[in-house]
Amino acid sequence: MGPLLWPDLQRHPKQRPITLPADPEAGVSLIHVNDTASTFVAAVERLGSISGHKSSYPVFDVTTSHESLAYIFTKFSKELGYNGSQIQLTSAPEGRAFPEIFIQAFNTKVTSSSTRVQTVLG
């Protein structure tokens, strides 16, 4: 995300609004490294019970929080020294070349849940 935000921070005074090509409603699912490790350990410990069944498949969504791109960009810009009050997100750009396709990949709306992994792996 740095390459998308950093040039704008360098070009503008650190108090002016920053405009970024991102969907204001886009968000990502996050997971802490400790939760990732715990999930892998639980899956390996229960591998015999979750593999080989026709009614079950060992694929899980594992997420501990959902954050909006607006929140992430705001916090990220503050860490880079931006003192302004506004990060403006426009819609994701159209196109199939770089950087448009890269920006589109970050502009997804994710609906994930750890419910299945908690039910199956405990």
mmCIF file of C-alpha atoms in Angstrom:
data_model
loop_
_atom_site.group_PDB
_atom_site.id
_atom_site.type_symbol
_atom_site.label_atom_id
_atom_site.label_comp_id
_atom_site.label_asym_id
_atom_site.label_seq_id
_atom_site.Cartn_x
_atom_site.Cartn_y
_atom_site.Cartn_z
ATOM 1 C CA MET A 1 0.000 0.000 0.000
ATOM 2 C CA GLY A 2 2.958 2.282 0.540
ATOM 3 C CA PRO A 3 3.643 2.902 -3.176
ATOM 4 C CA LEU A 4 0.040 4.055 -3.628
ATOM 5 C CA LEU A 5 0.098 6.492 -0.729
ATOM 6 C CA TRP A 6 3.702 7.638 -0.371
ATOM 7 C CA PRO A 7 3.980 9.769 -3.581
ATOM 8 C CA ASP A 8 0.850 11.702 -2.591
ATOM 9 C CA LEU A 9 2.323 12.394 0.852
ATOM 10 C CA GLN A 10 5.535 13.703 -0.729
ATOM 11 C CA ARG A 11 3.792 15.933 -3.303
ATOM 12 C CA HIS A 12 1.365 17.635 -0.952
ATOM 13 C CA PRO A 13 1.826 19.503 2.279
ATOM 14 C CA LYS A 14 1.169 17.190 5.174
ATOM 15 C CA GLN A 15 -2.111 18.920 6.046
ATOM 16 C CA ARG A 16 -3.903 18.911 2.676
ATOM 17 C CA PRO A 17 -6.443 16.187 1.856
ATOM 18 C CA ILE A 18 -5.052 13.113 0.100
ATOM 19 C CA THR A 19 -7.031 11.395 -2.657
ATOM 20 C CA LEU A 20 -6.477 7.679 -3.252
ATOM 21 C CA PRO A 21 -7.907 5.352 -5.913
ATOM 22 C CA ALA A 22 -9.757 3.025 -3.556
ATOM 23 C CA ASP A 23 -13.341 1.949 -2.990
ATOM 24 C CA PRO A 24 -14.585 3.620 0.217
ATOM 25 C CA GLU A 25 -16.537 0.459 1.085
ATOM 26 C CA ALA A 26 -13.690 -1.990 0.464
ATOM 27 C CA GLY A 27 -12.289 -3.932 3.369
ATOM 28 C CA VAL A 28 -9.983 -6.763 4.273
ATOM 29 C CA SER A 29 -10.025 -9.630 6.721
ATOM 30 C CA LEU A 30 -7.060 -9.793 9.049
ATOM 31 C CA ILE A 31 -5.546 -12.489 11.220
ATOM 32 C CA HIS A 32 -2.809 -12.272 13.819
ATOM 33 C CA VAL A 33 0.242 -14.489 13.340
ATOM 34 C CA ASN A 34 -0.447 -16.280 16.654
ATOM 35 C CA ASP A 35 -3.981 -17.136 15.518
ATOM 36 C CA THR A 36 -2.582 -18.454 12.235
ATOM 37 C CA ALA A 37 -0.137 -20.694 14.079
ATOM 38 C CA SER A 38 -2.833 -21.975 16.457
ATOM 39 C CA THR A 39 -5.095 -22.815 13.516
ATOM 40 C CA PHE A 40 -2.358 -24.766 11.727
ATOM 41 C CA VAL A 41 -1.530 -26.715 14.887
ATOM 42 C CA ALA A 42 -5.211 -27.534 15.468
ATOM 43 C CA ALA A 43 -5.627 -28.639 11.829
ATOM 44 C CA VAL A 44 -2.578 -30.930 11.984
ATOM 45 C CA GLU A 45 -3.712 -32.419 15.297
ATOM 46 C CA ARG A 46 -7.141 -33.207 13.818
ATOM 47 C CA LEU A 47 -6.027 -34.063 10.285
ATOM 48 C CA GLY A 48 -7.301 -37.625 10.533
ATOM 49 C CA SER A 49 -10.789 -36.491 11.438
ATOM 50 C CA ILE A 50 -11.068 -33.719 8.841
ATOM 51 C CA SER A 51 -9.603 -35.448 5.790
ATOM 52 C CA GLY A 52 -11.024 -38.206 3.668
ATOM 53 C CA HIS A 53 -14.711 -37.552 4.339
ATOM 54 C CA LYS A 54 -16.999 -36.888 1.403
ATOM 55 C CA SER A 55 -19.141 -34.507 3.433
ATOM 56 C CA SER A 56 -16.227 -32.485 4.778
ATOM 57 C CA TYR A 57 -13.356 -30.610 3.221
ATOM 58 C CA PRO A 58 -10.376 -29.153 5.109
ATOM 59 C CA VAL A 59 -10.669 -25.595 3.776
ATOM 60 C CA PHE A 60 -11.366 -22.829 6.259
ATOM 61 C CA ASP A 61 -11.724 -19.069 6.407
ATOM 62 C CA VAL A 62 -9.666 -17.866 9.322
ATOM 63 C CA THR A 63 -10.047 -14.245 10.298
ATOM 64 C CA THR A 64 -9.851 -12.323 13.537
ATOM 65 C CA SER A 65 -11.024 -8.900 12.379
ATOM 66 C CA HIS A 66 -12.344 -6.924 9.437
ATOM 67 C CA GLU A 67 -10.988 -3.469 8.685
ATOM 68 C CA SER A 68 -11.968 -0.948 6.037
ATOM 69 C CA LEU A 69 -9.374 0.354 3.603
ATOM 70 C CA ALA A 70 -10.298 3.849 4.766
ATOM 71 C CA TYR A 71 -9.252 2.959 8.322
ATOM 72 C CA ILE A 72 -6.041 1.246 7.189
ATOM 73 C CA PHE A 73 -5.006 4.118 4.903
ATOM 74 C CA THR A 74 -5.750 6.688 7.610
ATOM 75 C CA LYS A 75 -3.606 4.895 10.195
ATOM 76 C CA PHE A 76 -0.859 4.188 7.642
ATOM 77 C CA SER A 77 -0.669 7.821 6.527
ATOM 78 C CA LYS A 78 -0.420 9.011 10.142
ATOM 79 C CA GLU A 79 2.571 6.686 10.621
ATOM 80 C CA LEU A 80 4.205 8.318 7.572
ATOM 81 C CA GLY A 81 3.776 11.760 9.114
ATOM 82 C CA TYR A 82 0.531 12.982 7.542
ATOM 83 C CA ASN A 83 -1.125 15.507 9.854
ATOM 84 C CA GLY A 84 -4.159 16.335 7.748
ATOM 85 C CA SER A 85 -7.675 15.414 8.640
ATOM 86 C CA GLN A 86 -8.848 13.785 5.439
ATOM 87 C CA ILE A 87 -8.015 10.787 3.288
ATOM 88 C CA GLN A 88 -10.437 10.804 0.348
ATOM 89 C CA LEU A 89 -11.089 7.467 -1.332
ATOM 90 C CA THR A 90 -12.360 7.494 -4.899
ATOM 91 C CA SER A 91 -13.574 4.450 -6.756
ATOM 92 C CA ALA A 92 -11.089 1.830 -7.919
ATOM 93 C CA PRO A 93 -9.741 2.529 -11.412
ATOM 94 C CA GLU A 94 -10.823 0.536 -14.449
ATOM 95 C CA GLY A 95 -8.298 -1.290 -16.590
ATOM 96 C CA ARG A 96 -6.320 -4.501 -16.908
ATOM 97 C CA ALA A 97 -2.766 -3.151 -16.653
ATOM 98 C CA PHE A 98 -0.544 -2.262 -13.718
ATOM 99 C CA PRO A 99 -1.223 -0.435 -11.434
ATOM 100 C CA GLU A 100 -4.988 -0.584 -12.068
ATOM 101 C CA ILE A 101 -5.237 -4.375 -11.684
ATOM 102 C CA PHE A 102 -3.164 -4.227 -8.488
ATOM 103 C CA ILE A 103 -5.358 -1.498 -7.019
ATOM 104 C CA GLN A 104 -8.498 -3.473 -7.934
ATOM 105 C CA ALA A 105 -7.158 -6.481 -6.016
ATOM 106 C CA PHE A 106 -7.005 -4.401 -2.838
ATOM 107 C CA ASN A 107 -10.499 -3.033 -3.410
ATOM 108 C CA THR A 108 -12.488 -6.116 -2.586
ATOM 109 C CA LYS A 109 -15.372 -6.520 -0.221
ATOM 110 C CA VAL A 110 -14.687 -9.577 1.884
ATOM 111 C CA THR A 111 -17.239 -11.462 3.892
ATOM 112 C CA SER A 112 -15.423 -14.127 5.842
ATOM 113 C CA SER A 113 -15.951 -15.820 9.131
ATOM 114 C CA SER A 114 -14.043 -18.193 11.375
ATOM 115 C CA THR A 115 -17.239 -19.984 12.410
ATOM 116 C CA ARG A 116 -16.510 -23.179 10.456
ATOM 117 C CA VAL A 117 -12.915 -23.480 11.655
ATOM 118 C CA GLN A 118 -14.035 -22.926 15.256
ATOM 119 C CA THR A 119 -16.750 -25.573 14.903
ATOM 120 C CA VAL A 120 -14.546 -28.199 13.240
ATOM 121 C CA LEU A 121 -11.208 -27.584 14.947
ATOM 122 C CA GLY A 122 -12.398 -26.184 18.242
#
